[in-house]
Amino acid sequence: MRVEAGATMHGTVIGDLTIDVEEPEADKIVLRWKGASNTRDPGSTLKTFFDVVFAEAARRKAVVEQHFEELTFFNSSTVSALLRMVTEAGRLGLPMTLHYDGSLRWQSHNFEGIAALSSSLPFLKVESIGEWPAIERVSLQKH
């Protein structure tokens, strides 16, 4: 898969997962993850997709902005693939921002772990959109 200079990039579908591509500016590529990433081994398909995204981002000197807010689930295989992708972007010196829904506990848990890598990957930003709701205190009273 190769994108010719000036051509529009296309997203990908892997099982129940859709990644849409938007190119709002020449120096920004936006990826929107939607649905559920629940396939057994999404890594090889994601690698092929991200090889194209990263080559285009490098050519255009573009930031890669990823949005996970509409993602309903991802399994541990997807987390592993995402960690490899983030590491590869860092190796290539590509600036990347990951946006997640902080009001979803499972997203917060996974992306806070990825954020811990940002100290060793200076081109990576991990940003929460929304916050985990405060724990409600429940008092039990006898009637």
PDB file of C-alpha atoms in Angstrom:
ATOM      1  CA  MET A   1       0.000   0.000   0.000  1.00  0.00           C
ATOM      2  CA  ARG A   2       1.517   3.335  -1.061  1.00  0.00           C
ATOM      3  CA  VAL A   3       0.097   6.841  -1.214  1.00  0.00           C
ATOM      4  CA  GLU A   4       1.151   8.988  -4.152  1.00  0.00           C
ATOM      5  CA  ALA A   5       2.141  12.575  -3.344  1.00  0.00           C
ATOM      6  CA  GLY A   6      -0.980  14.702  -3.158  1.00  0.00           C
ATOM      7  CA  ALA A   7      -3.304  11.687  -3.007  1.00  0.00           C
ATOM      8  CA  THR A   8      -5.910  11.305  -0.281  1.00  0.00           C
ATOM      9  CA  MET A   9      -5.127   8.696   2.357  1.00  0.00           C
ATOM     10  CA  HIS A  10      -7.715   6.040   3.146  1.00  0.00           C
ATOM     11  CA  GLY A  11      -8.659   4.491   6.446  1.00  0.00           C
ATOM     12  CA  THR A  12      -8.798   0.813   7.261  1.00  0.00           C
ATOM     13  CA  VAL A  13     -11.239  -1.722   8.656  1.00  0.00           C
ATOM     14  CA  ILE A  14     -10.087  -4.659  10.776  1.00  0.00           C
ATOM     15  CA  GLY A  15     -13.035  -6.749  11.911  1.00  0.00           C
ATOM     16  CA  ASP A  16     -15.184  -4.497  14.115  1.00  0.00           C
ATOM     17  CA  LEU A  17     -12.572  -1.721  14.127  1.00  0.00           C
ATOM     18  CA  THR A  18     -12.637   1.209  11.717  1.00  0.00           C
ATOM     19  CA  ILE A  19      -9.867   3.799  11.540  1.00  0.00           C
ATOM     20  CA  ASP A  20     -10.934   6.855   9.555  1.00  0.00           C
ATOM     21  CA  VAL A  21      -8.370   9.284   8.140  1.00  0.00           C
ATOM     22  CA  GLU A  22      -8.854  13.036   7.999  1.00  0.00           C
ATOM     23  CA  GLU A  23      -6.366  15.506   6.569  1.00  0.00           C
ATOM     24  CA  PRO A  24      -7.555  18.915   7.789  1.00  0.00           C
ATOM     25  CA  GLU A  25      -4.202  20.571   7.126  1.00  0.00           C
ATOM     26  CA  ALA A  26      -1.074  19.671   5.156  1.00  0.00           C
ATOM     27  CA  ASP A  27       0.879  19.258   8.389  1.00  0.00           C
ATOM     28  CA  LYS A  28      -1.712  17.145  10.250  1.00  0.00           C
ATOM     29  CA  ILE A  29      -3.048  13.626   9.759  1.00  0.00           C
ATOM     30  CA  VAL A  30      -5.976  12.740  12.027  1.00  0.00           C
ATOM     31  CA  LEU A  31      -6.918   9.116  12.693  1.00  0.00           C
ATOM     32  CA  ARG A  32     -10.248   8.310  14.373  1.00  0.00           C
ATOM     33  CA  TRP A  33     -10.568   4.853  15.904  1.00  0.00           C
ATOM     34  CA  LYS A  34     -14.193   3.637  16.051  1.00  0.00           C
ATOM     35  CA  GLY A  35     -15.886   0.429  17.104  1.00  0.00           C
ATOM     36  CA  ALA A  36     -14.046  -2.420  18.811  1.00  0.00           C
ATOM     37  CA  SER A  37     -10.596  -3.817  18.197  1.00  0.00           C
ATOM     38  CA  ASN A  38     -11.239  -7.387  19.183  1.00  0.00           C
ATOM     39  CA  THR A  39      -9.472  -9.435  16.504  1.00  0.00           C
ATOM     40  CA  ARG A  40      -6.958 -11.975  17.646  1.00  0.00           C
ATOM     41  CA  ASP A  41      -3.909 -10.434  15.969  1.00  0.00           C
ATOM     42  CA  PRO A  42      -4.500  -6.913  14.638  1.00  0.00           C
ATOM     43  CA  GLY A  43      -0.774  -6.167  14.715  1.00  0.00           C
ATOM     44  CA  SER A  44       0.190  -7.132  11.172  1.00  0.00           C
ATOM     45  CA  THR A  45      -2.701  -5.242   9.564  1.00  0.00           C
ATOM     46  CA  LEU A  46      -2.130  -2.221  11.800  1.00  0.00           C
ATOM     47  CA  LYS A  47       1.596  -2.279  10.978  1.00  0.00           C
ATOM     48  CA  THR A  48       0.879  -2.194   7.240  1.00  0.00           C
ATOM     49  CA  PHE A  49      -1.563   0.682   7.728  1.00  0.00           C
ATOM     50  CA  PHE A  50       0.795   2.656   9.972  1.00  0.00           C
ATOM     51  CA  ASP A  51       3.765   2.111   7.653  1.00  0.00           C
ATOM     52  CA  VAL A  52       1.803   4.113   5.059  1.00  0.00           C
ATOM     53  CA  VAL A  53       0.635   6.732   7.584  1.00  0.00           C
ATOM     54  CA  PHE A  54       4.153   7.218   8.939  1.00  0.00           C
ATOM     55  CA  ALA A  55       5.727   7.445   5.479  1.00  0.00           C
ATOM     56  CA  GLU A  56       3.197  10.109   4.495  1.00  0.00           C
ATOM     57  CA  ALA A  57       3.620  11.978   7.791  1.00  0.00           C
ATOM     58  CA  ALA A  58       7.407  11.993   7.338  1.00  0.00           C
ATOM     59  CA  ARG A  59       7.106  13.197   3.738  1.00  0.00           C
ATOM     60  CA  ARG A  60       4.774  16.045   4.760  1.00  0.00           C
ATOM     61  CA  LYS A  61       6.444  16.701   8.129  1.00  0.00           C
ATOM     62  CA  ALA A  62       2.991  16.218   9.631  1.00  0.00           C
ATOM     63  CA  VAL A  63       1.883  15.456  13.161  1.00  0.00           C
ATOM     64  CA  VAL A  64      -0.180  12.285  13.565  1.00  0.00           C
ATOM     65  CA  GLU A  65      -3.163  12.923  15.823  1.00  0.00           C
ATOM     66  CA  GLN A  66      -5.126   9.883  16.940  1.00  0.00           C
ATOM     67  CA  HIS A  67      -8.545   9.913  18.569  1.00  0.00           C
ATOM     68  CA  PHE A  68      -9.758   6.913  20.542  1.00  0.00           C
ATOM     69  CA  GLU A  69     -12.857   8.502  22.108  1.00  0.00           C
ATOM     70  CA  GLU A  70     -15.252   6.486  19.921  1.00  0.00           C
ATOM     71  CA  LEU A  71     -13.442   3.211  20.531  1.00  0.00           C
ATOM     72  CA  THR A  72     -15.664   0.897  22.563  1.00  0.00           C
ATOM     73  CA  PHE A  73     -13.077  -1.802  23.312  1.00  0.00           C
ATOM     74  CA  PHE A  74      -9.575  -2.947  22.537  1.00  0.00           C
ATOM     75  CA  ASN A  75      -7.919  -6.154  23.590  1.00  0.00           C
ATOM     76  CA  SER A  76      -4.378  -6.757  24.836  1.00  0.00           C
ATOM     77  CA  SER A  77      -3.209  -7.595  21.301  1.00  0.00           C
ATOM     78  CA  THR A  78      -4.257  -4.110  20.211  1.00  0.00           C
ATOM     79  CA  VAL A  79      -2.473  -2.534  23.188  1.00  0.00           C
ATOM     80  CA  SER A  80       0.712  -4.373  22.196  1.00  0.00           C
ATOM     81  CA  ALA A  81       0.369  -3.233  18.582  1.00  0.00           C
ATOM     82  CA  LEU A  82      -0.295   0.338  19.737  1.00  0.00           C
ATOM     83  CA  LEU A  83       2.845   0.295  21.906  1.00  0.00           C
ATOM     84  CA  ARG A  84       4.927  -0.922  18.935  1.00  0.00           C
ATOM     85  CA  MET A  85       3.390   1.794  16.745  1.00  0.00           C
ATOM     86  CA  VAL A  86       4.127   4.540  19.304  1.00  0.00           C
ATOM     87  CA  THR A  87       7.703   3.297  19.689  1.00  0.00           C
ATOM     88  CA  GLU A  88       8.191   3.242  15.911  1.00  0.00           C
ATOM     89  CA  ALA A  89       6.841   6.795  15.566  1.00  0.00           C
ATOM     90  CA  GLY A  90       9.290   7.879  18.265  1.00  0.00           C
ATOM     91  CA  ARG A  91      12.160   6.139  16.486  1.00  0.00           C
ATOM     92  CA  LEU A  92      11.241   7.996  13.294  1.00  0.00           C
ATOM     93  CA  GLY A  93      10.931  11.305  15.184  1.00  0.00           C
ATOM     94  CA  LEU A  94       7.286  11.727  14.179  1.00  0.00           C
ATOM     95  CA  PRO A  95       5.223  13.904  16.505  1.00  0.00           C
ATOM     96  CA  MET A  96       2.116  12.083  17.682  1.00  0.00           C
ATOM     97  CA  THR A  97      -0.772  12.962  19.963  1.00  0.00           C
ATOM     98  CA  LEU A  98      -3.123  10.325  21.368  1.00  0.00           C
ATOM     99  CA  HIS A  99      -6.533  11.534  22.596  1.00  0.00           C
ATOM    100  CA  TYR A 100      -8.639   9.230  24.759  1.00  0.00           C
ATOM    101  CA  ASP A 101     -11.879   9.435  26.713  1.00  0.00           C
ATOM    102  CA  GLY A 102     -10.811   9.914  30.314  1.00  0.00           C
ATOM    103  CA  SER A 103     -14.363   9.305  31.514  1.00  0.00           C
ATOM    104  CA  LEU A 104     -14.017   5.661  30.460  1.00  0.00           C
ATOM    105  CA  ARG A 105     -12.067   3.795  33.100  1.00  0.00           C
ATOM    106  CA  TRP A 106     -10.686   1.153  30.727  1.00  0.00           C
ATOM    107  CA  GLN A 107      -9.351   3.842  28.366  1.00  0.00           C
ATOM    108  CA  SER A 108      -7.837   5.819  31.253  1.00  0.00           C
ATOM    109  CA  HIS A 109      -6.104   2.714  32.577  1.00  0.00           C
ATOM    110  CA  ASN A 110      -4.531   1.825  29.215  1.00  0.00           C
ATOM    111  CA  PHE A 111      -3.581   5.324  28.098  1.00  0.00           C
ATOM    112  CA  GLU A 112      -2.107   6.327  31.449  1.00  0.00           C
ATOM    113  CA  GLY A 113       0.250   3.390  30.971  1.00  0.00           C
ATOM    114  CA  ILE A 114       1.143   4.590  27.485  1.00  0.00           C
ATOM    115  CA  ALA A 115       1.603   8.138  28.836  1.00  0.00           C
ATOM    116  CA  ALA A 116       4.293   6.789  31.140  1.00  0.00           C
ATOM    117  CA  LEU A 117       6.363   6.159  27.996  1.00  0.00           C
ATOM    118  CA  SER A 118       6.179   9.802  26.961  1.00  0.00           C
ATOM    119  CA  SER A 119       9.212  10.707  29.075  1.00  0.00           C
ATOM    120  CA  SER A 120      11.333   8.431  26.865  1.00  0.00           C
ATOM    121  CA  LEU A 121       9.508   9.465  23.672  1.00  0.00           C
ATOM    122  CA  PRO A 122       9.655  13.268  23.477  1.00  0.00           C
ATOM    123  CA  PHE A 123       7.506  13.405  20.315  1.00  0.00           C
ATOM    124  CA  LEU A 124       4.559  11.687  22.061  1.00  0.00           C
ATOM    125  CA  LYS A 125       1.683  13.481  23.798  1.00  0.00           C
ATOM    126  CA  VAL A 126      -1.159  11.632  25.501  1.00  0.00           C
ATOM    127  CA  GLU A 127      -4.210  13.739  26.309  1.00  0.00           C
ATOM    128  CA  SER A 128      -7.424  12.900  28.121  1.00  0.00           C
ATOM    129  CA  ILE A 129     -10.689  14.307  26.856  1.00  0.00           C
ATOM    130  CA  GLY A 130     -13.095  14.136  29.764  1.00  0.00           C
ATOM    131  CA  GLU A 131     -12.340  12.874  33.238  1.00  0.00           C
ATOM    132  CA  TRP A 132     -13.145   9.785  35.221  1.00  0.00           C
ATOM    133  CA  PRO A 133     -16.209  10.719  37.310  1.00  0.00           C
ATOM    134  CA  ALA A 134     -15.719  11.130  41.020  1.00  0.00           C
ATOM    135  CA  ILE A 135     -16.623   8.092  43.053  1.00  0.00           C
ATOM    136  CA  GLU A 136     -20.017   8.588  44.599  1.00  0.00           C
ATOM    137  CA  ARG A 137     -20.264   7.957  48.291  1.00  0.00           C
ATOM    138  CA  VAL A 138     -23.213   5.830  49.234  1.00  0.00           C
ATOM    139  CA  SER A 139     -24.425   5.721  52.780  1.00  0.00           C
ATOM    140  CA  LEU A 140     -26.599   2.908  53.975  1.00  0.00           C
ATOM    141  CA  GLN A 141     -29.259   3.984  56.398  1.00  0.00           C
ATOM    142  CA  LYS A 142     -31.747   1.847  58.214  1.00  0.00           C
ATOM    143  CA  HIS A 143     -35.328   2.859  57.679  1.00  0.00           C
TER     144      HIS A 143
END
